[in-house]
Amino acid sequence: MAARNVTRFVLPRFASFFQRFNATTVPLILRRRALYKSEHFGMFSTSPKPFANEASVTITFVDRDGDKIVAKTKPGTSFLDVAIDCDVELEGACEGTLACSTCHLIFSKEDYDRIPDKPTDEELDMLDLAYGLTDTSRLGCQVIVTKDMDGLEVKVPAGVADARDPS
């Protein structure tokens, strides 16, 4: 009785699913499945990886109270991500999409000159709305850590102005 119900009710409902498997799709599925072997799972992990094999960069954040927070990170990470990972009080309300100025950071003149990428026009427009703007201000979401930035010290401004909320 149970076999009859399977062929009568279940199989017709999944007919479109079973039609996908034919001589051309099965090799593609098997090839795709081979990509998801256990040794490949590390590529898709979001957990932090040890820095044993990679060169780490030390960055010091000076928060609003004047306390120094030392962060170790790898090159290629944005300052916003480093600050969030190390519990620095830096909001990043737009999550790095260059739509606010809440990740505003102030660099010293020497450290500002060490940043390889200069600010874009869009970043400068957002910086115009930032609280406590200086000549060496940048948005943390737009500055990417490089090996040359080891030992860099950056200051978090005393106030925050969110460009998305002009009130």
Tab-separated table of C-alpha atoms in Angstrom:
chain	number	residue	atom	x	y	z
A	1	MET	CA	0.000	0.000	0.000
A	2	ALA	CA	2.807	2.382	0.856
A	3	ALA	CA	4.579	1.793	-2.459
A	4	ARG	CA	1.398	2.603	-4.319
A	5	ASN	CA	1.065	5.925	-2.487
A	6	VAL	CA	4.643	6.852	-3.367
A	7	THR	CA	4.153	6.229	-7.073
A	8	ARG	CA	0.713	7.786	-7.091
A	9	PHE	CA	1.228	10.951	-5.032
A	10	VAL	CA	4.925	11.642	-4.456
A	11	LEU	CA	6.503	10.883	-7.822
A	12	PRO	CA	4.215	13.138	-9.902
A	13	ARG	CA	4.935	16.056	-7.576
A	14	PHE	CA	8.684	15.624	-8.032
A	15	ALA	CA	8.561	14.883	-11.755
A	16	SER	CA	10.106	18.219	-12.687
A	17	PHE	CA	12.902	17.548	-10.214
A	18	PHE	CA	13.665	14.129	-11.693
A	19	GLN	CA	13.553	15.493	-15.240
A	20	ARG	CA	16.593	17.628	-14.468
A	21	PHE	CA	18.770	14.537	-14.255
A	22	ASN	CA	19.771	13.441	-17.714
A	23	ALA	CA	22.956	12.562	-19.605
A	24	THR	CA	24.136	16.188	-19.739
A	25	THR	CA	23.245	17.332	-16.230
A	26	VAL	CA	24.580	14.374	-14.214
A	27	PRO	CA	28.257	14.979	-15.145
A	28	LEU	CA	27.855	18.663	-14.249
A	29	ILE	CA	26.334	17.803	-10.893
A	30	LEU	CA	29.077	15.320	-10.108
A	31	ARG	CA	31.767	17.829	-11.106
A	32	ARG	CA	30.152	20.526	-8.949
A	33	ARG	CA	29.872	18.127	-6.027
A	34	ALA	CA	33.597	17.366	-6.317
A	35	LEU	CA	34.295	21.024	-5.548
A	36	TYR	CA	32.650	20.707	-2.140
A	37	LYS	CA	35.044	18.207	-0.608
A	38	SER	CA	35.973	18.663	3.013
A	39	GLU	CA	39.384	20.152	2.218
A	40	HIS	CA	37.645	23.011	0.373
A	41	PHE	CA	35.390	24.017	3.267
A	42	GLY	CA	38.095	26.257	4.742
A	43	MET	CA	37.722	28.619	1.779
A	44	PHE	CA	34.136	29.434	2.714
A	45	SER	CA	34.626	29.769	6.455
A	46	THR	CA	33.996	33.090	8.159
A	47	SER	CA	35.780	32.133	11.349
A	48	PRO	CA	39.047	33.923	12.049
A	49	LYS	CA	42.127	32.110	10.876
A	50	PRO	CA	45.426	32.137	12.738
A	51	PHE	CA	48.077	34.491	11.433
A	52	ALA	CA	50.853	31.897	11.610
A	53	ASN	CA	51.499	31.799	7.873
A	54	GLU	CA	50.581	35.381	7.098
A	55	ALA	CA	52.326	38.610	7.936
A	56	SER	CA	50.296	40.490	10.512
A	57	VAL	CA	50.047	44.261	10.754
A	58	THR	CA	49.701	46.070	14.081
A	59	ILE	CA	47.413	49.097	14.166
A	60	THR	CA	46.696	51.229	17.235
A	61	PHE	CA	43.307	52.909	17.594
A	62	VAL	CA	42.985	55.845	19.987
A	63	ASP	CA	39.327	55.885	21.026
A	64	ARG	CA	37.181	58.827	22.120
A	65	ASP	CA	38.375	58.553	25.741
A	66	GLY	CA	42.053	58.520	24.745
A	67	ASP	CA	42.494	54.798	25.444
A	68	LYS	CA	44.723	52.908	23.035
A	69	ILE	CA	43.479	49.679	21.511
A	70	VAL	CA	46.114	47.615	19.714
A	71	ALA	CA	44.807	45.473	16.863
A	72	LYS	CA	46.562	42.819	14.822
A	73	THR	CA	45.199	42.135	11.375
A	74	LYS	CA	46.213	40.873	7.977
A	75	PRO	CA	46.777	43.036	4.897
A	76	GLY	CA	43.717	43.491	2.703
A	77	THR	CA	41.284	44.194	5.535
A	78	SER	CA	39.521	47.546	5.800
A	79	PHE	CA	40.053	49.723	8.873
A	80	LEU	CA	36.328	49.482	9.580
A	81	ASP	CA	36.489	45.677	9.762
A	82	VAL	CA	39.565	45.809	11.991
A	83	ALA	CA	37.832	48.250	14.339
A	84	ILE	CA	34.700	46.110	14.542
A	85	ASP	CA	36.725	42.945	15.178
A	86	CYS	CA	38.602	44.646	18.036
A	87	ASP	CA	35.544	46.288	19.638
A	88	VAL	CA	36.612	49.842	18.847
A	89	GLU	CA	33.706	52.286	19.121
A	90	LEU	CA	33.398	52.902	15.394
A	91	GLU	CA	29.871	52.553	14.081
A	92	GLY	CA	30.039	51.905	10.328
A	93	ALA	CA	26.268	52.271	9.978
A	94	CYS	CA	26.221	51.704	6.206
A	95	GLU	CA	28.419	48.587	6.533
A	96	GLY	CA	31.101	49.944	4.242
A	97	THR	CA	28.942	51.000	1.299
A	98	LEU	CA	30.141	54.623	1.357
A	99	ALA	CA	26.705	55.932	2.293
A	100	CYS	CA	27.474	57.514	5.675
A	101	SER	CA	30.373	59.066	7.585
A	102	THR	CA	30.170	57.092	10.829
A	103	CYS	CA	33.504	55.307	10.264
A	104	HIS	CA	35.408	58.617	10.107
A	105	LEU	CA	39.034	58.265	11.284
A	106	ILE	CA	41.778	60.843	11.774
A	107	PHE	CA	45.353	59.996	10.796
A	108	SER	CA	48.560	61.853	11.577
A	109	LYS	CA	50.124	63.624	8.587
A	110	GLU	CA	52.904	61.020	8.266
A	111	ASP	CA	50.474	58.110	8.486
A	112	TYR	CA	48.055	59.775	6.071
A	113	ASP	CA	50.846	59.967	3.494
A	114	ARG	CA	51.529	56.223	3.950
A	115	ILE	CA	48.045	55.338	2.651
A	116	PRO	CA	48.554	54.213	-0.960
A	117	ASP	CA	45.022	54.957	-2.235
A	118	LYS	CA	43.943	58.573	-2.259
A	119	PRO	CA	40.306	59.417	-1.400
A	120	THR	CA	37.774	59.312	-4.216
A	121	ASP	CA	35.318	62.107	-4.936
A	122	GLU	CA	32.521	60.057	-3.344
A	123	GLU	CA	34.546	59.606	-0.164
A	124	LEU	CA	35.361	63.309	-0.048
A	125	ASP	CA	31.662	64.118	-0.388
A	126	MET	CA	30.851	61.877	2.586
A	127	LEU	CA	33.761	63.304	4.576
A	128	ASP	CA	32.322	66.806	4.136
A	129	LEU	CA	29.438	65.632	6.336
A	130	ALA	CA	31.683	64.107	9.029
A	131	TYR	CA	31.996	65.560	12.522
A	132	GLY	CA	35.436	66.983	13.368
A	133	LEU	CA	36.784	66.864	9.820
A	134	THR	CA	40.540	67.442	9.392
A	135	ASP	CA	42.922	67.500	6.436
A	136	THR	CA	44.014	63.962	7.301
A	137	SER	CA	40.535	62.446	7.728
A	138	ARG	CA	39.485	59.283	5.907
A	139	LEU	CA	36.582	56.880	6.093
A	140	GLY	CA	37.609	53.590	7.678
A	141	CYS	CA	35.625	51.559	5.166
A	142	GLN	CA	37.701	52.984	2.309
A	143	VAL	CA	41.201	52.534	3.749
A	144	ILE	CA	42.636	49.060	3.215
A	145	VAL	CA	45.446	47.767	5.436
A	146	THR	CA	48.780	47.162	3.714
A	147	LYS	CA	52.069	45.752	5.015
A	148	ASP	CA	53.546	49.269	5.048
A	149	MET	CA	51.017	50.371	7.686
A	150	ASP	CA	52.568	48.326	10.490
A	151	GLY	CA	52.689	50.427	13.662
A	152	LEU	CA	50.210	53.002	12.375
A	153	GLU	CA	48.173	54.963	14.948
A	154	VAL	CA	44.732	56.303	14.101
A	155	LYS	CA	42.334	58.416	16.141
A	156	VAL	CA	38.582	57.947	16.439
A	157	PRO	CA	36.910	61.410	16.520
A	158	ALA	CA	34.974	62.530	19.590
A	159	GLY	CA	31.629	62.720	17.780
A	160	VAL	CA	29.788	61.033	14.946
A	161	ALA	CA	27.605	62.540	12.251
A	162	ASP	CA	25.547	60.123	10.199
A	163	ALA	CA	25.190	61.405	6.631
A	164	ARG	CA	22.010	59.364	6.196
A	165	ASP	CA	20.299	61.276	9.022
A	166	PRO	CA	20.859	65.033	8.515
A	167	SER	CA	18.915	66.047	11.667
